CSV table of C-alpha atoms and ligand atoms in Angstrom, one decimal:
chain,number,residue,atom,x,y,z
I,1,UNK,CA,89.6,74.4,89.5
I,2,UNK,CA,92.8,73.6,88.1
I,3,UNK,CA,95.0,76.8,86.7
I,4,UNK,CA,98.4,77.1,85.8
I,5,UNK,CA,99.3,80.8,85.8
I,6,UNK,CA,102.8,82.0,84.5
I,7,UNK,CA,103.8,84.9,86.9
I,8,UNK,CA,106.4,86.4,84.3
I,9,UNK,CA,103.0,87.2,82.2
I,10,UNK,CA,101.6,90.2,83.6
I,11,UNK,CA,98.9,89.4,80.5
I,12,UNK,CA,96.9,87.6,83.3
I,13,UNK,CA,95.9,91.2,84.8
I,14,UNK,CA,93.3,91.2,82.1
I,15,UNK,CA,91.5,88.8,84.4
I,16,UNK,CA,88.5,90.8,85.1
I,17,UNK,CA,87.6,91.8,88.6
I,18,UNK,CA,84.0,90.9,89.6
I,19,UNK,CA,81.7,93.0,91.7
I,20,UNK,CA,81.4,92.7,95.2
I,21,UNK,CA,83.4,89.3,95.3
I,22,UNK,CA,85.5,89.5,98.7
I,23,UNK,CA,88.4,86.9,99.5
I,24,UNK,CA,88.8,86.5,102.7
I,25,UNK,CA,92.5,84.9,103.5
I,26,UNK,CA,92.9,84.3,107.3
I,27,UNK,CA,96.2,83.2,107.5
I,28,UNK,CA,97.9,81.9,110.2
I,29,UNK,CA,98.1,82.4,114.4
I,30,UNK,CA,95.5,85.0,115.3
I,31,UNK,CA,94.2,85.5,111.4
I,32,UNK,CA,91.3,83.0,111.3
I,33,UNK,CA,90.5,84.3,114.9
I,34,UNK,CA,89.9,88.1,113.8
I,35,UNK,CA,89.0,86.8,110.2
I,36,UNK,CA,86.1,85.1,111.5
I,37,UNK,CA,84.8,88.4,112.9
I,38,UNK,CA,85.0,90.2,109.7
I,39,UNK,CA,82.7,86.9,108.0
I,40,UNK,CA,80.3,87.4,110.8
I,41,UNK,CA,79.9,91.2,110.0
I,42,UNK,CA,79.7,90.7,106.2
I,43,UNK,CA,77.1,88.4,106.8
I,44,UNK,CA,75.4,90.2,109.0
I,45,UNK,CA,75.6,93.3,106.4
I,46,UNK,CA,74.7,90.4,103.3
I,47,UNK,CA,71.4,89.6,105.6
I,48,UNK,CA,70.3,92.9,107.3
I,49,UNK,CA,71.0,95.1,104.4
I,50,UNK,CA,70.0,93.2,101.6
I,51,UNK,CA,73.4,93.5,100.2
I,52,UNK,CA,75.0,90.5,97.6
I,53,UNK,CA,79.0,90.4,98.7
I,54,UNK,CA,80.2,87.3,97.1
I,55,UNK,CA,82.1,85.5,99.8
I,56,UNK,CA,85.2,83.2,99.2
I,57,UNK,CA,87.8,81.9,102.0
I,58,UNK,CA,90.9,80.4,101.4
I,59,UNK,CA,94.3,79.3,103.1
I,60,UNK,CA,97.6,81.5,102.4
I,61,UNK,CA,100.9,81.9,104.1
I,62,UNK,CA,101.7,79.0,106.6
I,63,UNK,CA,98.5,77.1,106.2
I,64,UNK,CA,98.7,76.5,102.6
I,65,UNK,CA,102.7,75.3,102.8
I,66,UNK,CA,100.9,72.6,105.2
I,67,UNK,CA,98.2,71.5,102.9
I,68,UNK,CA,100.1,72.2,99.5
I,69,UNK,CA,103.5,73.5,99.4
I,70,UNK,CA,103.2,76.3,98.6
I,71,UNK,CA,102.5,79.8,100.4
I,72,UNK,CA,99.8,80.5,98.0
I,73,UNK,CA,98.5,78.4,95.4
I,74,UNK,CA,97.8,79.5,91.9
I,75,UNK,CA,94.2,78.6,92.4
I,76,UNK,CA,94.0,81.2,95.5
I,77,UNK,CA,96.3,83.8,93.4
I,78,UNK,CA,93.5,83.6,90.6
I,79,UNK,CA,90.7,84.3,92.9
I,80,UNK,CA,92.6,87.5,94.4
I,81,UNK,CA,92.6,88.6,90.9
I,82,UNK,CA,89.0,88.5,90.2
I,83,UNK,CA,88.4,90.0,93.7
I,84,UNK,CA,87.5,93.5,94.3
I,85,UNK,CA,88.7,93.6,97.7
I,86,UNK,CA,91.2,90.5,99.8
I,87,UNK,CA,91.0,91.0,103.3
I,88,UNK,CA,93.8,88.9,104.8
I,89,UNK,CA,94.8,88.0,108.7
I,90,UNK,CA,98.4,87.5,109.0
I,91,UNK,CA,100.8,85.0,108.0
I,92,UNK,CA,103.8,83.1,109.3
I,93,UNK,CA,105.6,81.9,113.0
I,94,UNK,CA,108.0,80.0,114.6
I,95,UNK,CA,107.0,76.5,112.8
I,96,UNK,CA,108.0,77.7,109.2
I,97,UNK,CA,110.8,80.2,110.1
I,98,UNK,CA,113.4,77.7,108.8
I,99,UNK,CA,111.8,76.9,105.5
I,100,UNK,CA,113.8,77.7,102.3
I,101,UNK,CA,113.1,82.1,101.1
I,102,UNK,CA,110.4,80.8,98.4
I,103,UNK,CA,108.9,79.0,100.4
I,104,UNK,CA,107.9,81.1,103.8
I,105,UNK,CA,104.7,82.4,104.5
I,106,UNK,CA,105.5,86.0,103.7
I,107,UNK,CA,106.4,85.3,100.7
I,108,UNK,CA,102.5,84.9,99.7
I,109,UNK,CA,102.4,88.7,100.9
I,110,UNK,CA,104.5,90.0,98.7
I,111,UNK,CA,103.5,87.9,95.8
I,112,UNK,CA,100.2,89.1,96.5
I,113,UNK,CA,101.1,92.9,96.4
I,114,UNK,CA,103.6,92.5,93.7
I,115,UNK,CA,101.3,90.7,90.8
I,116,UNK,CA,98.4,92.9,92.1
I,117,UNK,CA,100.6,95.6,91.4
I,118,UNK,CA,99.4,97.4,95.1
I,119,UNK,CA,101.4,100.2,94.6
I,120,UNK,CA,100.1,102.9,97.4
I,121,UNK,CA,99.6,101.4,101.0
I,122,UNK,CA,97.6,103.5,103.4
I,123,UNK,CA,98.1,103.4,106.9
I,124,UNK,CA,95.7,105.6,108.9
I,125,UNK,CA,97.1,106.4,112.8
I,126,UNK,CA,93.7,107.4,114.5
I,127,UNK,CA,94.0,107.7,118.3
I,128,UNK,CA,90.9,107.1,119.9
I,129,UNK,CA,90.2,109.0,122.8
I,130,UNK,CA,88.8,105.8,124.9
I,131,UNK,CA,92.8,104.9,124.5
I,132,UNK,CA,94.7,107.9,124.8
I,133,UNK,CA,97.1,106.4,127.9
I,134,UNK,CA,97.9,103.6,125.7
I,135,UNK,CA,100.2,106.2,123.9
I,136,UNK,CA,103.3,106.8,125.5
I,137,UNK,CA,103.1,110.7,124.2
I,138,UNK,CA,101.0,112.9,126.3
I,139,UNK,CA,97.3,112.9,125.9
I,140,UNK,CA,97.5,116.9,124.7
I,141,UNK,CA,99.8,115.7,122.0
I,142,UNK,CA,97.8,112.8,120.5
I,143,UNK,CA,94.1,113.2,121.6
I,144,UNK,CA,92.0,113.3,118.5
I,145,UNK,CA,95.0,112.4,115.7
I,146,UNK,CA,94.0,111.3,112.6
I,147,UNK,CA,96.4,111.2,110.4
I,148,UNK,CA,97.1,109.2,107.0
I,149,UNK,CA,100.4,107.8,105.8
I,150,UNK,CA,100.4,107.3,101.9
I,151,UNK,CA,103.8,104.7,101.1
I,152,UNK,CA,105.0,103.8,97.9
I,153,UNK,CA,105.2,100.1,97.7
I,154,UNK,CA,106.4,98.3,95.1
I,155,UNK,CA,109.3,100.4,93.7
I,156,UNK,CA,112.6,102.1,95.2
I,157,UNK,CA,115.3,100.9,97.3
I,158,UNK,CA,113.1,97.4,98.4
I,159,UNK,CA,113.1,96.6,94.4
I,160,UNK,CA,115.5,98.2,92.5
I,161,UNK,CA,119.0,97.0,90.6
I,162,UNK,CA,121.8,96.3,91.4
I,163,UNK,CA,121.6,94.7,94.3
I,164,UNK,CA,123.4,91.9,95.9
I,165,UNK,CA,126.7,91.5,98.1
I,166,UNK,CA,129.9,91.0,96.4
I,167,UNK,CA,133.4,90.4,97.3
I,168,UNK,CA,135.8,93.7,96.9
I,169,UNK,CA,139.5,93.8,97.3
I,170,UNK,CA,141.0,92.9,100.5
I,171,UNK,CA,138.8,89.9,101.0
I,172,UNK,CA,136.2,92.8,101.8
I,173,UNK,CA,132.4,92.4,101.2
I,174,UNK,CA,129.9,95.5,99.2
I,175,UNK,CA,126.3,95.2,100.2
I,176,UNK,CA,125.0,97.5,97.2
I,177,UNK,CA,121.0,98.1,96.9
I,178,UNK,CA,119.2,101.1,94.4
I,179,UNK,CA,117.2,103.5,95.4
I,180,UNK,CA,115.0,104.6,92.0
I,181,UNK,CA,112.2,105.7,91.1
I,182,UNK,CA,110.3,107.1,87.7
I,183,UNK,CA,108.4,110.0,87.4
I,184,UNK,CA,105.1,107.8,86.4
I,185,UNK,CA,106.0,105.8,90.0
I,186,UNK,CA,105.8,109.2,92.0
I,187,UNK,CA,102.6,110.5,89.7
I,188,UNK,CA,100.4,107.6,90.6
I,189,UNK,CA,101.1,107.3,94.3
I,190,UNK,CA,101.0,111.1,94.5
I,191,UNK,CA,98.0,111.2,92.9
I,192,UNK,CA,96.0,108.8,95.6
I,193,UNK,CA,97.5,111.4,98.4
I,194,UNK,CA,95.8,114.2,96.7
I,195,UNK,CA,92.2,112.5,96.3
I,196,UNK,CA,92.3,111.4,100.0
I,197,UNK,CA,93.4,114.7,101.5
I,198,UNK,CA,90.2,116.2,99.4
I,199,UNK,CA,87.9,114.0,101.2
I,200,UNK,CA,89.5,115.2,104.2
I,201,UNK,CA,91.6,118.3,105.6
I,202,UNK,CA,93.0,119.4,102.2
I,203,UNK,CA,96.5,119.0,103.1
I,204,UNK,CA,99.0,116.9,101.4
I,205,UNK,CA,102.9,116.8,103.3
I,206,UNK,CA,105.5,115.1,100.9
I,207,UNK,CA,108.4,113.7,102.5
I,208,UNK,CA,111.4,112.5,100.4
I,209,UNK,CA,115.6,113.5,100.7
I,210,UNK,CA,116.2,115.8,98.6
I,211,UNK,CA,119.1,117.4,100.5
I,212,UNK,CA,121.0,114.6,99.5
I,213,UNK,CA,119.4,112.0,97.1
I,214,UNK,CA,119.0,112.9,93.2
I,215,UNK,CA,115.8,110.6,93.8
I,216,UNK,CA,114.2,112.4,96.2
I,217,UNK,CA,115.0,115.6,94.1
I,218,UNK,CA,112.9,114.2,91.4
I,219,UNK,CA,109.8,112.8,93.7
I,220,UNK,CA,109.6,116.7,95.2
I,221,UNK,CA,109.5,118.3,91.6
I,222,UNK,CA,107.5,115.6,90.4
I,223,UNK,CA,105.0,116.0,93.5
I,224,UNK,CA,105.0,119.9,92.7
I,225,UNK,CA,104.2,119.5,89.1
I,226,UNK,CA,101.4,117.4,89.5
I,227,UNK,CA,99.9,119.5,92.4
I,228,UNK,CA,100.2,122.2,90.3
I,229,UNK,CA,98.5,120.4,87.1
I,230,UNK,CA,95.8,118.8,88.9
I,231,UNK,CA,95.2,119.5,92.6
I,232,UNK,CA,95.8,123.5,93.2
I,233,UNK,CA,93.2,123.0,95.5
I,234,UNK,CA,94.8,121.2,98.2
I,235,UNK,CA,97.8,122.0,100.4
I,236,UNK,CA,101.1,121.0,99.5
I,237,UNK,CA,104.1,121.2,101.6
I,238,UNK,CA,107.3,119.3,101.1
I,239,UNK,CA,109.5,118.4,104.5
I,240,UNK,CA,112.6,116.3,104.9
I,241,UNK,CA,111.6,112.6,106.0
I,242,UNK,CA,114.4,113.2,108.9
I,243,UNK,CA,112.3,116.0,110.3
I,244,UNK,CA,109.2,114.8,109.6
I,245,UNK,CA,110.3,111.9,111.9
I,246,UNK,CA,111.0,114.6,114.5
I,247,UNK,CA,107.5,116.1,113.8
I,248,UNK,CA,106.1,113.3,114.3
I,249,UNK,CA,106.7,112.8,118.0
I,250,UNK,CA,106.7,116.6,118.3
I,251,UNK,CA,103.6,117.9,117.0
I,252,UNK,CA,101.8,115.3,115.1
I,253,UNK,CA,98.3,116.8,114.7
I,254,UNK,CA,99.7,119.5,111.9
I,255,UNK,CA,99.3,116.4,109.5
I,256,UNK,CA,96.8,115.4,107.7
I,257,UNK,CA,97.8,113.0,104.7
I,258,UNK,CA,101.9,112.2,104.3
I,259,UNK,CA,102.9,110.7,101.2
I,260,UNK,CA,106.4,109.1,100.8
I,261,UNK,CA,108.8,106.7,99.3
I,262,UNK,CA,108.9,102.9,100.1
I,263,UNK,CA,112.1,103.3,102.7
I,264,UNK,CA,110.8,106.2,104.6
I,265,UNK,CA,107.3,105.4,104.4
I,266,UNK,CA,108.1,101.8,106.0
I,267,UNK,CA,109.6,104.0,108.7
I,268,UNK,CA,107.6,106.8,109.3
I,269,UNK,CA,104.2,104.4,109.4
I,270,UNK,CA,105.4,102.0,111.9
I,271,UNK,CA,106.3,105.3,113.8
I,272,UNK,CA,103.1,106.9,113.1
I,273,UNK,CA,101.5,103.4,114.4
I,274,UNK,CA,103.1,103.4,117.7
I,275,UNK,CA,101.3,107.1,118.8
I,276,UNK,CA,98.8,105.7,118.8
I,277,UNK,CA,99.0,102.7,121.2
I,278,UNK,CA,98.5,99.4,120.4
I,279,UNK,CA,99.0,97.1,117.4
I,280,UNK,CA,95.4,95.2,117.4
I,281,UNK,CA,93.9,98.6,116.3
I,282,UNK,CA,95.6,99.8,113.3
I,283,UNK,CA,94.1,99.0,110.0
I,284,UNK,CA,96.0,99.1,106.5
I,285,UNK,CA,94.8,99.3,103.0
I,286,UNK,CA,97.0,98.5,100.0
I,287,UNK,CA,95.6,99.7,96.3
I,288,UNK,CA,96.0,99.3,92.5
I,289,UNK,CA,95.7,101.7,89.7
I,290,UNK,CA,92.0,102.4,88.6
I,291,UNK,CA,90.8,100.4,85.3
I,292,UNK,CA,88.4,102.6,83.2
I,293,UNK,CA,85.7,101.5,84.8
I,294,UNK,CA,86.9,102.5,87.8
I,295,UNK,CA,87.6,99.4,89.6
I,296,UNK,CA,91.1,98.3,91.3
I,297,UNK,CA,92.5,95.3,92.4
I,298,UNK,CA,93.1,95.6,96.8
I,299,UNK,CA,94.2,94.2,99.9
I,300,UNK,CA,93.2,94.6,103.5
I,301,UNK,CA,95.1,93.6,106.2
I,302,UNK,CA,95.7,94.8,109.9
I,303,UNK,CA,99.0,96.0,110.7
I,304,UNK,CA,100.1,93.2,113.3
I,305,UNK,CA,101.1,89.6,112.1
I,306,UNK,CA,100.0,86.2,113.5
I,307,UNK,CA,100.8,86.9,117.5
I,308,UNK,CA,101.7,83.1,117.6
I,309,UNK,CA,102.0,83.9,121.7
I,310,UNK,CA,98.4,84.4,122.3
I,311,UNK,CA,97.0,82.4,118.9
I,312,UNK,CA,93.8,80.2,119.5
I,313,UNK,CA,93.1,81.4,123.0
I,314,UNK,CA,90.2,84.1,122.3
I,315,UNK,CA,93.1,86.9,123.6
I,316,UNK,CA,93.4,88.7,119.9
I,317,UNK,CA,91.6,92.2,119.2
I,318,UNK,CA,89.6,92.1,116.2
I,319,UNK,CA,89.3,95.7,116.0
I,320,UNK,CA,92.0,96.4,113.2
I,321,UNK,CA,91.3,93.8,111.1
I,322,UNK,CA,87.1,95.2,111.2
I,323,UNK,CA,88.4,98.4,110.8
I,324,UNK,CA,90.8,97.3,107.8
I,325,UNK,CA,87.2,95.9,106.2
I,326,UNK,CA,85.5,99.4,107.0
I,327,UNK,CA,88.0,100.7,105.0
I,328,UNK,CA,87.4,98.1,102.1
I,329,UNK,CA,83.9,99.3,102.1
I,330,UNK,CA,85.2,102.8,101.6
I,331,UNK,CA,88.2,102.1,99.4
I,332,UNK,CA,87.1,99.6,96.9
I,333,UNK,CA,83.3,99.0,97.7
I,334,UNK,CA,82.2,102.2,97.4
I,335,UNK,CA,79.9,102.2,100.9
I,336,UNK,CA,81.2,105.0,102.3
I,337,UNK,CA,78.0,105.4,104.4
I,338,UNK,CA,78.5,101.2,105.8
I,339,UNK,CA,81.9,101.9,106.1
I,340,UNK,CA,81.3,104.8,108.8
I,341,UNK,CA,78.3,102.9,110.6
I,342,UNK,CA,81.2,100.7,111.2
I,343,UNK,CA,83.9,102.8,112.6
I,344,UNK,CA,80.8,103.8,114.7
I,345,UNK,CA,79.9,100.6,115.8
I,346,UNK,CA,84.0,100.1,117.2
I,347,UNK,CA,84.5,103.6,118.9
I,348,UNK,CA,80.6,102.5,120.8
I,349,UNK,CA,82.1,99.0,121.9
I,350,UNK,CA,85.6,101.0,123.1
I,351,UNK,CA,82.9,103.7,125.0
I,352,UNK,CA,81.2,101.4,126.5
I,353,UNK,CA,84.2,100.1,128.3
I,354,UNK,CA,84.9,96.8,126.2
I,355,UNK,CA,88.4,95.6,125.9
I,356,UNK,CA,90.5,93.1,124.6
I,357,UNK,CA,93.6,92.5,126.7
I,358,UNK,CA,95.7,94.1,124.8
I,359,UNK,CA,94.0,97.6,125.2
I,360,UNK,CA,92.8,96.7,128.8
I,361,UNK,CA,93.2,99.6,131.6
I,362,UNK,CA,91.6,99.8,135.0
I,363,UNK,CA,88.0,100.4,135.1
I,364,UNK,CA,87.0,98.7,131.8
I,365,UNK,CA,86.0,95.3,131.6
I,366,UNK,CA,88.2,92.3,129.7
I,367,UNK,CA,85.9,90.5,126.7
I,368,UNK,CA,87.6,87.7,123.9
I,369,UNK,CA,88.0,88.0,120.7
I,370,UNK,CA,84.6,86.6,119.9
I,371,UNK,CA,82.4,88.7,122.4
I,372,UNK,CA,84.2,92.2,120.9
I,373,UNK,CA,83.1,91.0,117.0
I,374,UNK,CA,79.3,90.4,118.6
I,375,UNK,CA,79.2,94.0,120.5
I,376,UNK,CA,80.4,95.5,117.4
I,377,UNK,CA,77.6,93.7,115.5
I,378,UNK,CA,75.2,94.6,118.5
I,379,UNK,CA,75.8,98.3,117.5
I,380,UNK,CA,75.3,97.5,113.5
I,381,UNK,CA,72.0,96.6,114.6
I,382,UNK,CA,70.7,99.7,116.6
D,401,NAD,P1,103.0,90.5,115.9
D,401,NAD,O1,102.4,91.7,115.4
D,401,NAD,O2,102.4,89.2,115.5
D,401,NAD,O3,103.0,90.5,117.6
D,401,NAD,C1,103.6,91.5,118.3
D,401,NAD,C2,103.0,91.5,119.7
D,401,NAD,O4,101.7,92.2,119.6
D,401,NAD,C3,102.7,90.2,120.3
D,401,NAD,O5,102.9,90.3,121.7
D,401,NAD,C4,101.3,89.9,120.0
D,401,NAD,O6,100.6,89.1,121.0
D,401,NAD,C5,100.7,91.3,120.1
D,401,NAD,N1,99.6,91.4,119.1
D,401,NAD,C6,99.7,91.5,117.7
D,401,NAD,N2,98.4,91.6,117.2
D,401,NAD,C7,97.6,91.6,118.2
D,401,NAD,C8,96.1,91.6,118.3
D,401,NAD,N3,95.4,91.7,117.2
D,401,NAD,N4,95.6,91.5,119.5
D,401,NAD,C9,96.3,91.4,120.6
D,401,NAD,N5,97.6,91.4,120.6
D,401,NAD,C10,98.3,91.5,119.4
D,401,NAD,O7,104.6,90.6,115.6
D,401,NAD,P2,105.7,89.5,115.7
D,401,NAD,O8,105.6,88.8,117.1
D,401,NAD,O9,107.0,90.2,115.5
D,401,NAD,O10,105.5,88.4,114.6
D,401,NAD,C11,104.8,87.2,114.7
D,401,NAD,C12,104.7,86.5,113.3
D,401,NAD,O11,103.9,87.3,112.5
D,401,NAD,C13,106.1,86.4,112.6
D,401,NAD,O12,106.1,85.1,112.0
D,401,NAD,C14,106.1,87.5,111.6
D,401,NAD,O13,106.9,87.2,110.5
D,401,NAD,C15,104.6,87.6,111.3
D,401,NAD,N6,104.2,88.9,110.8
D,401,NAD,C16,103.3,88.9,109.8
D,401,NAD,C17,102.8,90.1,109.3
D,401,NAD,C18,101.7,90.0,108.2
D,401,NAD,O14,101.2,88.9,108.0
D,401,NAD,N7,101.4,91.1,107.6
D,401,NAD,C19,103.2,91.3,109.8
D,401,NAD,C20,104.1,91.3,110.9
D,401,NAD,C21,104.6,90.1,111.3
């Protein structure tokens, strides 16, 4: 299939998405290794279930500059439009950190979450208490957390004009980036933190600056008016993303679902990540606006990137890249009921004592890659 798509012509979101198609883009370093564990268990669910995913794979990042010079073709870019849900590895390493900005692997990333238009990214931080002493907080502190980070994604300081650097007087140089955002931009991301915190503890904690930033003045009101509009219901408190930092490591199990800017969400989730333990368990969702028929474009990807170090030797955990797919099934599949069988399945495998290396502490025994996917599967099937 040949098809030349303009990028400028946002008239191509009209592309229709179709049901229960799946992209699967593995990526580079570890990503085919932790992909192939998510094929096994859709396959498993296509079979066992009776269930009609339409699966496609394709190469991105790295792996497509090798075959076509590019980081994502238009062909690929075209089937993540038409896709309900892309689950992707990770992208890049060492052998195309010296290519030219348009043409690095991570530029297929943000391509993709651009043109989707992904404009909320979810990041859950879940501790399991099979891990607990992988956190370097005290158990009391992080047993049991579940919280949600809600980022903005595609607008404010990342994306907004003027930027640049320019010469000033005195052979000085400016660096000069913009942080702003609309009231629509706030509206829509708020709106996702309000319908997750109902379907779970009813409590929504906005962070922003509004001490000293006229745009995070405007994100609280805006955040207050449409709570007060729409979601009375649920829980609102506004808090200063400095202190929230601080609460964070202080008393993190007061949140529930935090909903913040691009900046301090990039912050505050890679934060949130890190009380929890380690990277080859965090899953991330990145969404769309709704259509009217209730479908949205989405991307799936865990946390960690390609882990060139330990690439193709069976040493890579699986587990956030599964639990990135469970939340596909919740998120844009609508199988909430799959989607928790699943979680399941990966807190059995961790009980039972199963570990990639990664996560491996005394008294539990060391499995690859491959042997995790299977015991996850293994407990699909009971
Ligand atoms: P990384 O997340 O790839 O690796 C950091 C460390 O964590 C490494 O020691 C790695 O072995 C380990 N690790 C990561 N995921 C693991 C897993 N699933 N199982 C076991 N161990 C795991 O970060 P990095 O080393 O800074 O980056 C490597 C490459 O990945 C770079 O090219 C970077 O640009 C890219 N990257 C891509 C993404 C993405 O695709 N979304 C995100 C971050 C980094």
């Amino acid at each position: 299939m040949k098809i030349k798509l303009n990028p400028k012509d946002h008239g191509f979101l009209m592309i229709k998405v179709k049901k229960r198609k799946i992209l699967l883009l593995p990526g580079d370093g570890i990503g085919p290794e932790v992909i192939a564990e998510v094929r096994k268990i859709i396959d498993w669910l296509n079979k066992n279930r009776s269930l009609d995913f339409e699966i496609d794979e394709d190469l991105v990042g790295g792996a497509a500059y090798d075959k076509h010079g590019t980081p994502i073709t238009d062909e690929v870019f075209y089937k993540a439009l038409e896709s309900q849900a892309v689950v992707l590895g990770a992208v890049g390493g060492p052998k195309w950190d010296n290519l030219e900005f348009s043409k690095k692997p991570e530029r297929a990333l943000l391509k993709l979450r651009k043109e989707l238009k992904l404009f909320a990214n979810l990041r859950p931080a879940i501790c399991f208490k099979q891990l607990v002493d992988a956190s370097s907080l005290k158990p009391e502190i992080v047993s049991g957390l579940d919280i949600m980070i809600v980022r903005e994604l595609t607008g404010g300081i990342y994306f907004g004009e003027p930027r640049g650097i320019k010469p000033i007087n005195n052979g000085e140089r400016k660096g000069i980036n913009t942080h702003t955002y609309t009231s629509k931009e706030i509206e829509r991301v708020g709106r996702v933190a309000f319908d997750l915190a109902k379907k779970r503890d009813n409590k929504v904690t906005s962070c922003e600056k509004s001490n000293v930033m006229e745009a995070g003045q405007l994100w609280k009101e805006e955040i207050q008016t449409l709570h007060d509009k729409d979601f009375k219901d649920v829980q609102l408190e506004h808090m200063l993303a400095d202190n929230c930092a601080m609460q964070l490591l202080r008393n993190p199990k007061q949140f529930d679902v935090i909903v913040t800017d691009n900046l301090f969400g990039d912050i505050l989730s890679d934060e949130a990540a890190m009380l929890t333990g380690s990277l080859g368990l965090l899953p991330s969702a990145s969404l769309g606006a709704k259509d009217k028929n209730g479908n949205m474009r989405s991307m799936y990807e865990p946390v960690h990137g390609s882990a060139p170090d330990i690439a193709g030797k069976g040493l890579a955990n699986p587990i956030a890249t599964i639990l990135s797919f469970a939340m596909a099934l919740k998120y844009s599949l609508n199988m909430d009921n799959e989607a928790k069988e699943l979680e399941n399945a990966v807190q059995k495998v961790l009980n039972d004592g199963l570990r990639t290396k990664d996560i491996l502490s005394m008294g539990n025994k060391e499995v690859s890659t491959k042997v995790m996917g299977d015991a996850v599967i293994a407990y699909l099937q009971k």
